[in-house]
XYZ file of C-alpha atoms in Angstrom:
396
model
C -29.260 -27.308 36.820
C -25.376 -27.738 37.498
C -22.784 -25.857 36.513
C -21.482 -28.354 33.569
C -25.076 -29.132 32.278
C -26.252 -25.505 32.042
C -23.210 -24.089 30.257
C -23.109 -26.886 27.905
C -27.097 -26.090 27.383
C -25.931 -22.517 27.087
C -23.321 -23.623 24.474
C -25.426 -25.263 22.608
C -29.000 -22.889 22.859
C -26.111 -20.015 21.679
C -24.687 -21.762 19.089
C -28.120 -22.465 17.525
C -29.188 -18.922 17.585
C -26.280 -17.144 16.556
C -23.509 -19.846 14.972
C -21.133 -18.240 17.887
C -19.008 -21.087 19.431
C -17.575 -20.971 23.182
C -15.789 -22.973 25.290
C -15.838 -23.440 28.793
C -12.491 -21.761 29.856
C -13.228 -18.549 27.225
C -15.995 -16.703 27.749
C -17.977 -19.020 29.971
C -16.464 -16.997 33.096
C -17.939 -13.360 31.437
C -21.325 -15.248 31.053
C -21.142 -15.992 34.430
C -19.974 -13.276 35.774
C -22.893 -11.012 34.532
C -26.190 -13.321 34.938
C -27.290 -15.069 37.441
C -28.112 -18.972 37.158
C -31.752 -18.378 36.677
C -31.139 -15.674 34.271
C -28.737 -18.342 32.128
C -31.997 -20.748 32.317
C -34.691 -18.745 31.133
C -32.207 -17.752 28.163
C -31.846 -21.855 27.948
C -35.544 -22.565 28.145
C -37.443 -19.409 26.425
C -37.829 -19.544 22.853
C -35.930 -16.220 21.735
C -37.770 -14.386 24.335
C -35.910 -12.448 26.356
C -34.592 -10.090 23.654
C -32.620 -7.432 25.654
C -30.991 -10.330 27.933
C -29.789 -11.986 24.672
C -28.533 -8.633 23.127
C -26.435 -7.971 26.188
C -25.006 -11.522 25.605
C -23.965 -10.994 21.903
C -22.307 -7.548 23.500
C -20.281 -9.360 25.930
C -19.160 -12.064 23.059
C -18.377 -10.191 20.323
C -15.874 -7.536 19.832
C -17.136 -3.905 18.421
C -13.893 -3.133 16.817
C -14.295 -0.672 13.574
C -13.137 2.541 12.421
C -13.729 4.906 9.320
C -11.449 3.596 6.442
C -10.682 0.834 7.558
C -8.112 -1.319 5.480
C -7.697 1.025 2.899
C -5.966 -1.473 0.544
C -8.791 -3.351 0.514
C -11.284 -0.241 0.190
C -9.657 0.970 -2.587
C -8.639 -1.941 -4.413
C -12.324 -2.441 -4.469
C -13.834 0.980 -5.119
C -10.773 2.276 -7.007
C -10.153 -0.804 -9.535
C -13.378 -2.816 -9.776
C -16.207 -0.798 -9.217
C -15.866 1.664 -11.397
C -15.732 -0.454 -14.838
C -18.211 -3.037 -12.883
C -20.909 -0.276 -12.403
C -20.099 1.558 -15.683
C -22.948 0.120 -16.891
C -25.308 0.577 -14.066
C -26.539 4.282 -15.523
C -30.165 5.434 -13.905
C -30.196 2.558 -11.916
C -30.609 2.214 -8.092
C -27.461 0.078 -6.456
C -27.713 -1.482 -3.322
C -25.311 -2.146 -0.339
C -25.055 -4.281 2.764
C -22.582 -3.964 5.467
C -23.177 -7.505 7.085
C -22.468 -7.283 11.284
C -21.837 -3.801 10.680
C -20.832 -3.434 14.359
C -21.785 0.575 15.134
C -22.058 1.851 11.578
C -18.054 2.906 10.754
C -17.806 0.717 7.725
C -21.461 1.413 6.494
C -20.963 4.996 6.370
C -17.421 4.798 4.614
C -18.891 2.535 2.282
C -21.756 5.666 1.208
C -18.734 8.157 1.424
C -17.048 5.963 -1.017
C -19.641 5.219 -3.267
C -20.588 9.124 -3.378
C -16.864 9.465 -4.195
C -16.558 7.105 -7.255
C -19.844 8.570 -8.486
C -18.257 11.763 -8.566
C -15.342 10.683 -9.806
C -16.184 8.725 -12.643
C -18.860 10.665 -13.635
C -21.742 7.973 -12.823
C -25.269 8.660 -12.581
C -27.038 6.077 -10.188
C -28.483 6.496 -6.798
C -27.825 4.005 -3.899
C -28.838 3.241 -0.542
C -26.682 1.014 1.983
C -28.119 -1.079 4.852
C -26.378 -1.527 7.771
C -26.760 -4.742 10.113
C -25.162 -6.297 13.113
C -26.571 -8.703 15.560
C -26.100 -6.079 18.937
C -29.283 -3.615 19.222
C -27.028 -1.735 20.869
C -24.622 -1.082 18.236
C -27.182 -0.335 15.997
C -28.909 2.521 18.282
C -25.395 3.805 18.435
C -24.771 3.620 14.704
C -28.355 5.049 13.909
C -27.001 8.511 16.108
C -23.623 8.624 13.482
C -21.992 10.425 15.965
C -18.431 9.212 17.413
C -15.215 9.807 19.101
C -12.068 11.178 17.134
C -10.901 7.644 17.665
C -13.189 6.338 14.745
C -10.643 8.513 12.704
C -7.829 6.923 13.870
C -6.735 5.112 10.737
C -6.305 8.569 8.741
C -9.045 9.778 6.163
C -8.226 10.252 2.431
C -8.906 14.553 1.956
C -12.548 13.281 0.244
C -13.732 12.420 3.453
C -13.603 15.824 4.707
C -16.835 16.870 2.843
C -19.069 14.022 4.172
C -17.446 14.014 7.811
C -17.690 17.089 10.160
C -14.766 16.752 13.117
C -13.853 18.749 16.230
C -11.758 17.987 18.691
C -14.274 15.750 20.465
C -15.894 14.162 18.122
C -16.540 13.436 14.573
C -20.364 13.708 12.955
C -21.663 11.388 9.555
C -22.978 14.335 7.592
C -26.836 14.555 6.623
C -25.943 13.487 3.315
C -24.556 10.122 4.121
C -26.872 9.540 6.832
C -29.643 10.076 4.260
C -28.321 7.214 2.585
C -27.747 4.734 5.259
C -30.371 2.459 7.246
C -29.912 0.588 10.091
C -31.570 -2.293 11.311
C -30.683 -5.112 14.080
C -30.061 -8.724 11.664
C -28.974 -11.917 12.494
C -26.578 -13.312 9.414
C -28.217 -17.255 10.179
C -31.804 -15.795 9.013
C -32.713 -14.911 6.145
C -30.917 -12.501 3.733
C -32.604 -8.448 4.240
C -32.824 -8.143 0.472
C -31.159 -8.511 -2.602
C -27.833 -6.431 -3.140
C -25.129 -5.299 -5.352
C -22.048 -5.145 -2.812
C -22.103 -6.859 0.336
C -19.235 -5.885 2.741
C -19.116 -8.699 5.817
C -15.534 -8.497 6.614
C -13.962 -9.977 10.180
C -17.542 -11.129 11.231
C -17.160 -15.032 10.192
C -14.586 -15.349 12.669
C -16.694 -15.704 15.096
C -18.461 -18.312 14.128
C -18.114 -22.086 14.075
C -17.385 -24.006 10.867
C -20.765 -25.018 9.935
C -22.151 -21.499 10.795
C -19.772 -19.852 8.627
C -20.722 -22.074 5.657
C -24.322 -21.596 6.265
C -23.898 -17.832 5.999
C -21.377 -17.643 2.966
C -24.457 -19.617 1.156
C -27.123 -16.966 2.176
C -25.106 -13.885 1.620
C -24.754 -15.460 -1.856
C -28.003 -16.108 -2.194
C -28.888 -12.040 -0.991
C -26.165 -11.124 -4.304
C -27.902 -9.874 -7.372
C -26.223 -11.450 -10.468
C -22.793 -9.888 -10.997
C -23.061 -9.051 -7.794
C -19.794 -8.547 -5.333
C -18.954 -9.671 -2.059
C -16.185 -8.733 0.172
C -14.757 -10.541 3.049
C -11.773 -9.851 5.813
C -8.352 -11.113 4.226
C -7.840 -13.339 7.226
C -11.589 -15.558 7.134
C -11.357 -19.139 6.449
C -14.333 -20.342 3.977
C -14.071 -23.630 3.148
C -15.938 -24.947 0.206
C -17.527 -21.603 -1.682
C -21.128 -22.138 -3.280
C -21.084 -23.121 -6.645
C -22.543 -18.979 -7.730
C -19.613 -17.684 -6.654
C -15.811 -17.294 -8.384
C -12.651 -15.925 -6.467
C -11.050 -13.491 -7.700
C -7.661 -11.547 -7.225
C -6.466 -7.893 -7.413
C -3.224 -7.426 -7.723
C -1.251 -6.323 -4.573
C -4.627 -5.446 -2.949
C -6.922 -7.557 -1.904
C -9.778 -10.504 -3.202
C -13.447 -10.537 -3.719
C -16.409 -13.052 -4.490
C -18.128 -12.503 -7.557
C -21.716 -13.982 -8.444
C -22.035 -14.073 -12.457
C -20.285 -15.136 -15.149
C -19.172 -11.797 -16.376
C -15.587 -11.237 -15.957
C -13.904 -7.932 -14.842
C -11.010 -6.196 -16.460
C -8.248 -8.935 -17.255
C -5.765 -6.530 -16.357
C -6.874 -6.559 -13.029
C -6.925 -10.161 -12.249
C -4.102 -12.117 -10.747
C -4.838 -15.939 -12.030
C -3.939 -18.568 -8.772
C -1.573 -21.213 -9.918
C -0.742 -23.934 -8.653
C 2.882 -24.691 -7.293
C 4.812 -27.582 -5.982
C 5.296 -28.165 -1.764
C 6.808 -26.398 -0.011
C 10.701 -27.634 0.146
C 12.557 -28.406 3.666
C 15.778 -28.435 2.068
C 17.873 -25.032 1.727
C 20.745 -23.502 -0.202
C 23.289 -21.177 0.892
C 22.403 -18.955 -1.987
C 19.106 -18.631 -1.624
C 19.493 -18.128 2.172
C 21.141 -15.386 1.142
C 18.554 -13.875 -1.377
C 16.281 -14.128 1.315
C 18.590 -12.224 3.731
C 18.913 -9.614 1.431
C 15.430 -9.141 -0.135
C 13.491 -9.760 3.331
C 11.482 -6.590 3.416
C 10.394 -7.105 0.127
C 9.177 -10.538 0.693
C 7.687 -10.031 3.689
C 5.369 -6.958 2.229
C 2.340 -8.221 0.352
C 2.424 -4.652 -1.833
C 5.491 -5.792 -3.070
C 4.691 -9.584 -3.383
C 1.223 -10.741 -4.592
C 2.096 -14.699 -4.745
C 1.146 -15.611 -1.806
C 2.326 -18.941 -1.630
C 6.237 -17.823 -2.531
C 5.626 -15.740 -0.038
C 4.177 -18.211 2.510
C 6.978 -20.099 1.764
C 10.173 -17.369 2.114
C 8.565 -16.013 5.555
C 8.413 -19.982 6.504
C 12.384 -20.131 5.854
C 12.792 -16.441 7.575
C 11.156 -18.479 10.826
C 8.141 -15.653 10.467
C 5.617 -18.132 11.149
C 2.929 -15.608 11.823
C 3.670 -13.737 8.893
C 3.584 -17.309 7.213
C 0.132 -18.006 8.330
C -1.403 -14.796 7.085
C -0.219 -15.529 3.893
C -1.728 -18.703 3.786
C -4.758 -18.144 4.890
C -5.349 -15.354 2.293
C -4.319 -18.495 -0.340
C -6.867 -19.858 1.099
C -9.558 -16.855 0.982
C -8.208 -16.627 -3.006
C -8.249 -20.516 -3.815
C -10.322 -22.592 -1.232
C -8.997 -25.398 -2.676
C -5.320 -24.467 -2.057
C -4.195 -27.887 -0.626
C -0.665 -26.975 0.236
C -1.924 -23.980 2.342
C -4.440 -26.781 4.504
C -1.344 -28.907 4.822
C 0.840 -26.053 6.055
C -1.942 -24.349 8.264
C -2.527 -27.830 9.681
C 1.048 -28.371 11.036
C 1.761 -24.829 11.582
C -1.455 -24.968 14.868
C -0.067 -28.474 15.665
C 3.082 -27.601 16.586
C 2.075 -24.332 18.481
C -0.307 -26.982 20.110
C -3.372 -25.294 18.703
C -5.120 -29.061 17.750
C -8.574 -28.067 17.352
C -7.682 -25.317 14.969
C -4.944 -28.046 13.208
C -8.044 -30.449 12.725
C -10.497 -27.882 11.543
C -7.886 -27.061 8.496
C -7.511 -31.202 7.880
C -11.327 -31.476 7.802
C -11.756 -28.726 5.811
C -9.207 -30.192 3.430
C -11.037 -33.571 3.301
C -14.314 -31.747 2.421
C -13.037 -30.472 -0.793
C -11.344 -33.496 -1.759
C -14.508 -35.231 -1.292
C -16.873 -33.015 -3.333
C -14.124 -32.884 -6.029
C -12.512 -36.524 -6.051
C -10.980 -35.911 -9.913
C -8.782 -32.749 -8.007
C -6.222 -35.104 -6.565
C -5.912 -36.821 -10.316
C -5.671 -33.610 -11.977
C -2.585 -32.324 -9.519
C -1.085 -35.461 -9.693
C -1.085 -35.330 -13.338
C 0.363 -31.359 -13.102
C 3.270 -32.767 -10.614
C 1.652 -30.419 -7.785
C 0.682 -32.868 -5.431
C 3.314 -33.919 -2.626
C 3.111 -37.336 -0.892
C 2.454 -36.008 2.168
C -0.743 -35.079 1.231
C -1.909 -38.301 1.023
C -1.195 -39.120 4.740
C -2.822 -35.878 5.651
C -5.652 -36.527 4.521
C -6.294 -40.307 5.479
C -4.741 -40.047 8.850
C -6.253 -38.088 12.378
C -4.968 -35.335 13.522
């Protein structure tokens, strides 16, 4: 087979199996450089034989990059404001958690060290058991061990941790406790959902994945959620259109979650999305100068939860990576945020990233065409810019 047919049968067998997406000049070269021809044929040809061959595959694609605690504002936003009044309610009962392409256990175990924490906390009697899954054997043998290097810590550990974490100089060992509570098993997030769950934690995993890949996986992982049940995402992963069981929702200067149920949480600690006008070329002197003066401010989300203001200000500041963060968390909060498409979409055009530029203009058409009253309705609000309206109809 020659070089062009087998890596665009390798490209294709891979995205099949796994929803993972590479080009030629990307990984190709790593492929290549650790299997022979034959080897990338049989993994072609066999029917998902071969299972060590494609484990060291998924090893060399994906990046195993996870600490303990990791993004606190997001960990405690969730365990700190939600939970507790969610699972107020949830006395004698068993709750269970799933830490999606948990990579080598890190997240899985903080999530049991957090959960032990609330319970003591709050004062909440339920038991709980978390699974852990990721799509690399490997990382699972090593996450089954829940032993690691000092640089697992390297985020910083709220003083709770201490109890449930035993650390040296060396190393750093998941007490018997947590372990007790954790499982670990290899899972691939295209088949079918392990169970049914409470919480399900799948944060930087989707962005690995191409577009229809990451939409067939938001729809099983909220299939796998029990009613009123939460799942949590990476601030930077771009959705798309969300299944019709599941509402955004926003906590204030923290972070956003996906809720399956029509119960509501605390008002007080929801941020309602509006909608606002486009974003403005034209510039004053005075508010040049507001901007001047306030720029740390608006540049840190703790200090700035509208994330479109801010999208905008860091756009004016010439932060355009700062801009695009922003935006795609609008996005993450409101996947039908049009100015945020239109913005990404021009942002990746200009820094001559097209296929990324298209991706946000198809994405854009997709909810226009499963809603087609949403253009009337911001219209009829004065949200809607004419600009729009050639972004949509024309190609990228």
């Amino acid at each position: 087979m020659q070089d062009e047919d087998l890596f665009i049968e390798f490209q294709r067998k891979l995205l099949s199996k796994a929803g993972i997406l590479i080009h030629k000049n990307e990984k190709w070269p790593l492929i290549l450089a650790n299997f022979s021809s034959a080897e990338i044929e049989n993994l072609v040809v066999s029917l998902d034989t071969n299972v060590e061959r494609w484990g060291k595959v998924f090893e060399i694609l994906n990046v195993s990059e996870t600490y303990f605690y990791r993004d606190p504002k997001q960990l405690n936003g969730i365990f700190h404001t939600i939970l507790p009044h969610h699972w107020k309610s949830k006395s004698n009962a068993h709750i269970s958690i799933w830490s999606a392409g948990c990579s080598k256990g890190e997240e899985a175990y903080s999530l049991a060290i957090l959960t032990e924490i609330l319970k003591q906390t709050f004062h909440l009697n339920f038991t709980f058991s978390i699974l852990g899954t990721d799509i690399q054997s490997s990382s699972i043998d090593y996450a089954k061990e829940g032993v690691y290097s000092t640089y697992s810590v390297r985020a910083g550990l709220p003083l709770d941790f201490k109890s449930f974490l035993h650390t040296d100089e060396t190393e750093v060992r998941v007490s018997q406790k947590i372990k007790n509570k954790v499982n670990f098993q290899v899972g691939n997030l295209l088949d079918h959902a392990p169970g049914q769950f409470d919480l399900i934690f799948c944060r930087n995993v989707l962005i690995y994945l191409d577009e229809d890949s990451k939409q067939k996986v938001i729809r099983r992982l909220a299939s796998a959620l029990k009613e009123g049940g939460i799942l949590v995402l990476g601030h930077s992963e771009f959705l798309g259109v969300l299944p019709t069981s599941l509402t955004s929702h926003s906590i204030s200067n923290s972070t956003s979650y996906l809720l399956k149920s029509q119960q509501t949480p605390k008002k007080e600690a929801i941020v309602t999305k509006k909608s606002y006008p486009p974003i403005r070329t034209e510039s004053s002197e005075g508010k040049r100068s507001l901007l001047q003066t306030e720029r740390d401010s608006v540049l840190n989300f703790e200090t700035n939860s509208n994330l479109l203001e801010s999208a905008r200000m860091a756009k004016e500041l010439g932060n355009f990576d700062k801009m695009a963060s922003f935006l795609k968390q609008a996005l993450y909060e409101n996947p039908k945020e049009m100015e945020a498409y239109y913005e990404l979409a021009n942002y990746y055009w200009e820094i001559q990233d097209r296929q990324t530029a298209r991706k946000y203009q198809s994405q854009a058409r997709i909810v226009f065409k499963n809603e087609p009253g949403l253009v009337d309705i911001l219209k009829k609000e004065r949200n809607w810019s004419p600009l729009w309206d050639e972004f949509l109809s024309e190609e990228l």
